[in-house]
C-alpha cells in the first residue's frame, strides 16, 4: 500500500538511443522493481511539434514500444501504454486549461526555447503552448508521487505542482503534488561530441546493428589535440572516453592511462569500444528480434497497459469533474 507511484513519459520521435537508455530508461527499469510504475509513449505530445509529419507516427510508436520492452520495461511490473489510448489525459488537460493563466505557460523556459530552436516549424499554436499543461495532466491523473525526468523538465514539474495547488484551492483537495526524481546521469555525447539528440543526427540507436555500431563509433570525434598517435591524449575531453566511463567501467582507468601516455591509438580505442557496445546491446537485440516478429504481442501489451492505466485515470477524472461541479 505504501508503494510509491512513479510516472514518466517519452516522445515517439524516433528510435530509442543510448542517451535515452542511460539517461532515462535504465532508471525506469530499476524503478519498476520497487514502485508502482506507469510509463507511457507521449504521442499527443509528439503532435505538438510534429503535427505536419504524422505519417511515421504509428511506426514510431511501434518501434519505441519494442525498444522499451527490449531495454527491460516489463509489462508484468510496470504499466506501459500509449498516451492517446487513454483519452482521460486529454479531458483533464481541457479542465486544467480553464484554470491555468496564460502567463504561467508563456514563462515556461522550454516554450520560447523550443520556438527559437525549431525555427523551421510554426510552433505558434495553441497545442504547443499547452505542452507542459498536458504533461501536468499526464502526471496528476495518476496522482504520481515521483516523476523521473531530466533537468530540462524541472520547470514542467514546477508548473504541474502549481496547477495542482490551484485546482485544490479553487475546488477541492484532489491532487497531491508530485516530486521530481532527477536522473543525475552525465549527458552522453553524440558521435560528434555534442549532446546526443535526434535533432543533431548524432545518435547511436539501441537497435543499431553491430555493423552500424562499428561504423558510427569509428566516426566518433576524439581528443582534437591528438594529431599523431604519439601525442599524449586527454581522455576527459574525449567523447569516446565518456562512453568507456559508462559502458566499459572495468577498463576505463586503463584506457585513460594509456591514452595520456600515448600508448593507445584512437583507431584501436574506438574499435575496442564498438565491441564493448555490441556486447552490451546483444541481449537487447535478442529481445528486439522476438518482439519484431510478433506484432500481435506488442499490440496486446499496449492494449493491456491502456486498460490498466484507464482504470486509474478514469477514477481520478471522475473525482476531478465532481470537484469542479461538472
Ligand atoms: N516532456 C517529456 C520529455 O520531452 C515527455 C513527457 C510527456 C513526460 N509527459 C510526461 C515526462 C509526463 C514525464 C511525465 O521528455
Ligand atoms: Fe579518446 Fe581513446 Fe583516442 Fe584517448 S585513445 S583520445 S580516449 S579515442
Short mmCIF file of C-alpha atoms and ligand atoms in Angstrom, two decimals:
data_model
loop_
_atom_site.label_atom_id
_atom_site.label_comp_id
_atom_site.label_asym_id
_atom_site.label_seq_id
_atom_site.Cartn_x
_atom_site.Cartn_y
_atom_site.Cartn_z
CA UNK A 1 0.00 0.00 0.00
CA UNK A 2 2.90 2.35 0.65
CA UNK A 3 4.48 1.70 -2.74
CA UNK A 4 5.23 4.98 -4.39
CA UNK A 5 3.54 5.73 -7.68
CA UNK A 6 6.01 6.62 -10.43
CA UNK A 7 5.09 8.10 -13.78
CA UNK A 8 7.14 9.08 -16.77
CA UNK A 9 6.72 9.51 -20.49
CA UNK A 10 8.81 9.62 -23.61
CA UNK A 11 8.00 11.08 -27.01
CA UNK A 12 7.89 8.80 -30.04
CA UNK A 13 10.14 10.96 -32.18
CA UNK A 14 12.46 8.22 -33.37
CA UNK A 15 14.42 5.24 -32.23
CA UNK A 16 15.47 4.95 -28.62
CA UNK A 17 19.14 5.97 -28.43
CA UNK A 18 21.92 5.33 -25.96
CA UNK A 19 21.35 8.72 -24.33
CA UNK A 20 17.71 7.79 -23.63
CA UNK A 21 18.75 4.37 -22.42
CA UNK A 22 21.36 5.60 -19.98
CA UNK A 23 19.65 8.84 -19.01
CA UNK A 24 16.12 7.54 -18.55
CA UNK A 25 15.10 4.03 -19.42
CA UNK A 26 17.66 2.10 -17.37
CA UNK A 27 16.47 4.14 -14.42
CA UNK A 28 12.85 3.19 -15.19
CA UNK A 29 13.87 -0.46 -15.29
CA UNK A 30 15.29 -0.09 -11.77
CA UNK A 31 12.25 1.82 -10.50
CA UNK A 32 9.78 -0.79 -11.74
CA UNK A 33 11.28 -3.31 -9.32
CA UNK A 34 10.09 -1.44 -6.25
CA UNK A 35 7.44 1.03 -7.25
CA UNK A 36 4.04 1.23 -8.81
CA UNK A 37 5.17 2.43 -12.24
CA UNK A 38 3.33 3.93 -15.20
CA UNK A 39 5.39 4.55 -18.32
CA UNK A 40 3.90 5.87 -21.50
CA UNK A 41 4.60 6.88 -25.06
CA UNK A 42 3.62 10.50 -25.40
CA UNK A 43 2.12 10.58 -28.87
CA UNK A 44 -0.15 13.56 -28.16
CA UNK A 45 2.96 15.45 -27.12
CA UNK A 46 4.71 14.45 -30.34
CA UNK A 47 1.86 16.10 -32.23
CA UNK A 48 2.58 19.46 -30.61
CA UNK A 49 5.73 19.81 -32.71
CA UNK A 50 5.41 17.16 -35.42
CA UNK A 51 1.81 17.82 -36.42
CA UNK A 52 2.77 18.02 -40.09
CA UNK A 53 4.69 14.72 -40.07
CA UNK A 54 2.18 12.25 -38.77
CA UNK A 55 2.72 9.55 -41.39
CA UNK A 56 5.50 7.89 -39.43
CA UNK A 57 3.83 8.32 -36.06
CA UNK A 58 2.38 4.83 -35.93
CA UNK A 59 5.64 3.20 -36.90
CA UNK A 60 7.50 5.34 -34.36
CA UNK A 61 5.15 4.25 -31.57
CA UNK A 62 5.60 0.62 -32.57
CA UNK A 63 9.38 0.94 -32.70
CA UNK A 64 9.56 2.76 -29.37
CA UNK A 65 7.32 0.19 -27.70
CA UNK A 66 9.64 -2.57 -28.89
CA UNK A 67 12.69 -0.57 -27.83
CA UNK A 68 11.28 -0.02 -24.34
CA UNK A 69 10.32 -3.65 -23.90
CA UNK A 70 13.71 -4.77 -25.18
CA UNK A 71 15.50 -2.38 -22.86
CA UNK A 72 13.83 -4.13 -19.96
CA UNK A 73 10.50 -2.47 -19.25
CA UNK A 74 8.48 -5.41 -18.03
CA UNK A 75 4.72 -5.24 -18.58
CA UNK A 76 4.27 -7.58 -15.62
CA UNK A 77 5.87 -4.99 -13.36
CA UNK A 78 5.06 -1.65 -14.93
CA UNK A 79 2.07 -0.33 -16.82
CA UNK A 80 3.27 0.52 -20.33
CA UNK A 81 0.84 2.37 -22.58
CA UNK A 82 0.31 4.88 -25.34
CA UNK A 83 -0.97 8.26 -24.21
CA UNK A 84 -3.65 8.60 -26.90
CA UNK A 85 -5.15 5.26 -25.80
CA UNK A 86 -6.08 6.95 -22.54
CA UNK A 87 -8.33 9.87 -23.52
CA UNK A 88 -8.71 10.85 -19.85
CA UNK A 89 -5.37 12.69 -20.20
CA UNK A 90 -6.93 14.95 -22.81
CA UNK A 91 -10.06 15.56 -20.81
CA UNK A 92 -8.15 16.53 -17.69
CA UNK A 93 -5.94 18.76 -19.83
CA UNK A 94 -9.07 20.54 -21.02
CA UNK A 95 -10.28 21.11 -17.47
CA UNK A 96 -6.85 22.39 -16.43
CA UNK A 97 -6.81 24.73 -19.41
CA UNK A 98 -9.74 26.60 -17.86
CA UNK A 99 -7.86 27.47 -14.69
CA UNK A 100 -4.33 27.99 -15.96
CA UNK A 101 -3.27 31.59 -16.55
CA UNK A 102 -1.65 32.12 -19.94
CA UNK A 103 1.30 33.80 -18.27
CA UNK A 104 2.19 30.57 -16.45
CA UNK A 105 2.57 28.81 -19.79
CA UNK A 106 4.32 31.65 -21.58
CA UNK A 107 7.04 31.83 -18.97
CA UNK A 108 7.98 28.12 -19.10
CA UNK A 109 11.55 28.24 -20.47
CA UNK A 110 11.06 25.38 -22.93
CA UNK A 111 8.30 27.39 -24.62
CA UNK A 112 10.38 30.23 -26.06
CA UNK A 113 13.45 28.00 -26.16
CA UNK A 114 11.92 25.41 -28.47
CA UNK A 115 10.31 28.02 -30.69
CA UNK A 116 13.78 29.53 -31.26
CA UNK A 117 15.38 26.12 -31.66
CA UNK A 118 12.84 24.86 -34.18
CA UNK A 119 12.59 27.95 -36.36
CA UNK A 120 11.61 25.89 -39.38
CA UNK A 121 8.35 24.89 -37.67
CA UNK A 122 5.39 27.07 -36.82
CA UNK A 123 5.04 26.46 -33.12
CA UNK A 124 2.77 29.42 -32.57
CA UNK A 125 -0.04 27.01 -31.86
CA UNK A 126 -2.47 26.60 -29.01
CA UNK A 127 -1.36 22.99 -28.54
CA UNK A 128 2.31 23.81 -28.28
CA UNK A 129 1.70 26.48 -25.64
CA UNK A 130 -0.25 23.83 -23.74
CA UNK A 131 2.54 21.24 -23.92
CA UNK A 132 3.51 21.47 -20.23
CA UNK A 133 -0.12 21.60 -19.16
CA UNK A 134 -0.79 18.34 -20.96
CA UNK A 135 2.23 16.99 -19.13
CA UNK A 136 0.69 18.17 -15.85
CA UNK A 137 -2.47 16.23 -16.74
CA UNK A 138 -0.36 13.14 -17.55
CA UNK A 139 1.17 13.26 -14.11
CA UNK A 140 -1.78 14.32 -11.98
CA UNK A 141 -4.27 11.92 -13.50
CA UNK A 142 -2.26 9.10 -11.86
CA UNK A 143 -1.64 11.11 -8.69
CA UNK A 144 2.01 10.27 -9.17
CA UNK A 145 4.38 10.69 -6.24
CA UNK A 146 7.57 10.62 -8.26
CA UNK A 147 8.37 11.72 -11.79
CA UNK A 148 11.78 10.64 -13.09
CA UNK A 149 12.91 13.29 -15.56
CA UNK A 150 15.98 15.08 -16.78
CA UNK A 151 16.88 18.56 -15.65
CA UNK A 152 15.29 20.26 -18.67
CA UNK A 153 11.90 19.03 -17.46
CA UNK A 154 12.02 20.58 -13.98
CA UNK A 155 10.04 23.69 -14.98
CA UNK A 156 7.25 21.38 -16.21
CA UNK A 157 7.19 19.69 -12.83
CA UNK A 158 7.01 23.06 -11.12
CA UNK A 159 4.08 24.02 -13.32
CA UNK A 160 2.42 20.70 -12.50
CA UNK A 161 2.61 21.48 -8.80
CA UNK A 162 1.24 24.97 -9.35
CA UNK A 163 -1.70 23.63 -11.32
CA UNK A 164 -2.39 21.02 -8.63
CA UNK A 165 -2.37 23.70 -5.94
CA UNK A 166 -4.64 25.96 -7.93
CA UNK A 167 -7.13 23.20 -8.62
CA UNK A 168 -7.13 22.08 -4.99
CA UNK A 169 -7.60 25.67 -3.84
CA UNK A 170 -10.37 26.55 -6.29
CA UNK A 171 -12.40 23.36 -5.92
CA UNK A 172 -11.45 20.59 -3.55
CA UNK A 173 -8.28 18.86 -2.38
CA UNK A 174 -7.85 16.37 -5.23
CA UNK A 175 -4.28 16.26 -6.48
CA UNK A 176 -1.13 15.51 -4.48
CA UNK A 177 1.95 17.48 -5.52
CA UNK A 178 4.43 15.23 -7.34
CA UNK A 179 8.15 15.27 -6.67
CA UNK A 180 10.79 15.06 -9.34
CA UNK A 181 13.20 12.16 -9.25
CA UNK A 182 16.10 13.76 -11.08
CA UNK A 183 18.06 11.27 -13.10
CA UNK A 184 21.52 12.57 -12.36
CA UNK A 185 23.36 10.86 -15.08
CA UNK A 186 26.03 12.64 -17.09
CA UNK A 187 24.81 13.60 -20.53
CA UNK A 188 26.12 11.10 -23.06
CA UNK A 189 27.73 12.86 -26.02
CA UNK A 190 26.67 12.04 -29.56
CA UNK A 191 29.18 10.85 -32.14
CA UNK A 192 30.07 14.47 -32.97
CA UNK A 193 30.75 15.34 -29.33
CA UNK A 194 27.62 17.46 -28.86
CA UNK A 195 24.76 16.27 -26.66
CA UNK A 196 23.19 13.15 -28.16
CA UNK A 197 19.96 14.27 -29.75
CA UNK A 198 17.78 13.25 -32.65
CA UNK A 199 17.74 16.82 -33.89
CA UNK A 200 21.54 16.79 -34.28
CA UNK A 201 21.55 13.46 -36.13
CA UNK A 202 24.39 12.26 -33.91
CA UNK A 203 22.71 9.42 -32.08
CA UNK A 204 23.53 5.78 -31.63
CA UNK A 205 20.27 3.83 -31.52
CA UNK A 206 19.92 0.86 -29.22
CA UNK A 207 18.69 -1.02 -32.30
CA UNK A 208 21.78 -0.21 -34.40
CA UNK A 209 23.29 -3.38 -35.81
CA UNK A 210 26.87 -4.41 -35.00
CA UNK A 211 27.98 -3.08 -38.41
CA UNK A 212 26.27 0.26 -37.78
CA UNK A 213 27.79 0.42 -34.32
CA UNK A 214 31.30 -0.17 -35.70
CA UNK A 215 30.75 2.46 -38.36
CA UNK A 216 29.34 5.08 -36.01
CA UNK A 217 31.90 4.53 -33.27
CA UNK A 218 34.64 4.57 -35.91
CA UNK A 219 33.49 8.03 -36.99
CA UNK A 220 33.40 9.48 -33.47
CA UNK A 221 35.26 12.66 -32.61
CA UNK A 222 38.22 12.13 -30.26
CA UNK A 223 40.56 14.46 -28.38
CA UNK A 224 41.27 17.17 -31.00
CA UNK A 225 44.74 17.76 -29.54
CA UNK A 226 45.84 14.30 -30.64
CA UNK A 227 47.01 14.72 -34.15
CA UNK A 228 49.61 11.99 -34.16
CA UNK A 229 49.45 8.74 -32.27
CA UNK A 230 52.37 9.73 -30.04
CA UNK A 231 50.72 12.96 -28.91
CA UNK A 232 49.53 12.42 -25.34
CA UNK A 233 45.73 12.35 -25.13
CA UNK A 234 43.21 13.97 -22.79
CA UNK A 235 40.53 11.38 -22.10
CA UNK A 236 38.47 13.84 -20.06
CA UNK A 237 37.63 15.82 -23.21
CA UNK A 238 37.20 12.79 -25.47
CA UNK A 239 33.64 11.57 -26.23
CA UNK A 240 34.97 8.05 -26.80
CA UNK A 241 36.25 8.02 -23.26
CA UNK A 242 32.90 9.25 -21.96
CA UNK A 243 31.46 6.02 -23.37
CA UNK A 244 34.11 3.93 -21.66
CA UNK A 245 33.07 5.50 -18.38
CA UNK A 246 29.52 4.32 -18.91
CA UNK A 247 29.81 1.07 -20.84
CA UNK A 248 33.36 -0.08 -20.10
CA UNK A 249 33.82 0.78 -16.44
CA UNK A 250 36.19 -2.12 -15.83
CA UNK A 251 38.67 -0.95 -18.47
CA UNK A 252 38.15 2.83 -18.29
CA UNK A 253 41.07 3.61 -16.00
CA UNK A 254 43.49 1.59 -18.14
CA UNK A 255 42.19 3.33 -21.26
CA UNK A 256 42.70 6.74 -19.66
CA UNK A 257 46.22 5.94 -18.59
CA UNK A 258 47.27 4.51 -21.93
CA UNK A 259 45.70 7.48 -23.68
CA UNK A 260 47.58 10.00 -21.53
CA UNK A 261 50.85 8.18 -22.14
CA UNK A 262 50.16 7.94 -25.87
CA UNK A 263 50.31 4.18 -25.63
CA UNK A 264 46.92 3.76 -27.23
CA UNK A 265 45.81 4.88 -30.65
CA UNK A 266 42.36 6.33 -31.23
CA UNK A 267 41.50 3.90 -34.01
CA UNK A 268 42.17 0.89 -31.80
CA UNK A 269 40.46 2.59 -28.89
CA UNK A 270 37.29 3.07 -30.93
CA UNK A 271 37.41 -0.48 -32.28
CA UNK A 272 37.52 -1.78 -28.73
CA UNK A 273 34.64 0.48 -27.71
CA UNK A 274 32.49 -0.72 -30.61
CA UNK A 275 32.92 -4.32 -29.46
CA UNK A 276 32.00 -3.32 -25.90
CA UNK A 277 28.79 -1.68 -27.14
CA UNK A 278 27.93 -4.66 -29.32
CA UNK A 279 28.23 -6.91 -26.30
CA UNK A 280 26.27 -4.53 -24.09
CA UNK A 281 23.41 -4.34 -26.60
CA UNK A 282 23.36 -8.04 -27.53
CA UNK A 283 20.64 -9.08 -25.05
CA UNK A 284 18.55 -6.04 -26.08
CA UNK A 285 18.91 -7.03 -29.74
CA UNK A 286 17.81 -10.58 -28.99
CA UNK A 287 14.64 -9.31 -27.33
CA UNK A 288 14.05 -6.88 -30.21
CA UNK A 289 14.08 -9.78 -32.65
CA UNK A 290 11.49 -11.55 -30.57
CA UNK A 291 9.08 -8.58 -30.41
CA UNK A 292 9.58 -7.57 -34.04
CA UNK A 293 8.34 -10.96 -35.13
CA UNK A 294 5.21 -10.68 -33.04
CA UNK A 295 3.20 -7.56 -33.76
CA UNK A 296 0.16 -9.06 -32.08
CA UNK A 297 2.08 -9.43 -28.82
CA UNK A 298 3.17 -5.79 -28.92
CA UNK A 299 -0.39 -4.69 -29.64
CA UNK A 300 -1.65 -6.79 -26.76
CA UNK A 301 0.86 -5.33 -24.34
CA UNK A 302 -0.20 -1.79 -25.27
CA UNK A 303 -3.88 -2.68 -25.03
CA UNK A 304 -3.43 -4.26 -21.59
CA UNK A 305 -1.40 -1.27 -20.47
CA UNK A 306 -4.06 1.17 -21.65
CA UNK A 307 -6.77 -0.79 -19.84
CA UNK A 308 -4.82 -0.72 -16.58
CA UNK A 309 -3.99 2.96 -16.99
CA UNK A 310 -7.60 3.86 -17.74
CA UNK A 311 -8.77 2.20 -14.55
CA UNK A 312 -6.76 4.67 -12.53
CA UNK A 313 -7.18 7.63 -14.87
CA UNK A 314 -10.95 7.36 -15.08
CA UNK A 315 -11.26 7.29 -11.31
CA UNK A 316 -9.23 10.47 -10.96
CA UNK A 317 -11.10 12.17 -13.79
CA UNK A 318 -14.42 11.40 -12.13
CA UNK A 319 -13.19 12.90 -8.90
CA UNK A 320 -11.92 15.99 -10.70
CA UNK A 321 -15.20 16.50 -12.56
CA UNK A 322 -17.15 16.19 -9.35
CA UNK A 323 -14.83 18.65 -7.65
CA UNK A 324 -15.36 21.16 -10.45
CA UNK A 325 -19.11 20.63 -10.46
CA UNK A 326 -19.45 19.04 -13.87
N1 LIG B 1 8.07 16.24 -21.86
C1 LIG B 1 8.72 14.97 -21.66
C2 LIG B 1 10.01 14.95 -22.48
O1 LIG B 1 10.09 15.59 -23.51
C3 LIG B 1 7.85 13.80 -22.03
C4 LIG B 1 6.65 13.72 -21.16
C5 LIG B 1 5.36 13.95 -21.53
C6 LIG B 1 6.64 13.40 -19.78
N2 LIG B 1 4.54 13.80 -20.45
C7 LIG B 1 5.29 13.46 -19.37
C8 LIG B 1 7.65 13.10 -18.86
C9 LIG B 1 4.93 13.22 -18.04
C10 LIG B 1 7.28 12.87 -17.53
C11 LIG B 1 5.93 12.94 -17.13
O2 LIG B 1 10.93 14.26 -22.10
FE1 LIG B 2 39.88 9.21 -26.92
FE2 LIG B 2 40.73 6.70 -26.83
FE3 LIG B 2 41.84 8.45 -28.53
FE4 LIG B 2 42.27 8.67 -25.94
S1 LIG B 2 42.89 6.99 -27.23
S2 LIG B 2 41.74 10.36 -27.33
S3 LIG B 2 40.30 8.01 -25.09
S4 LIG B 2 39.74 7.71 -28.56
#
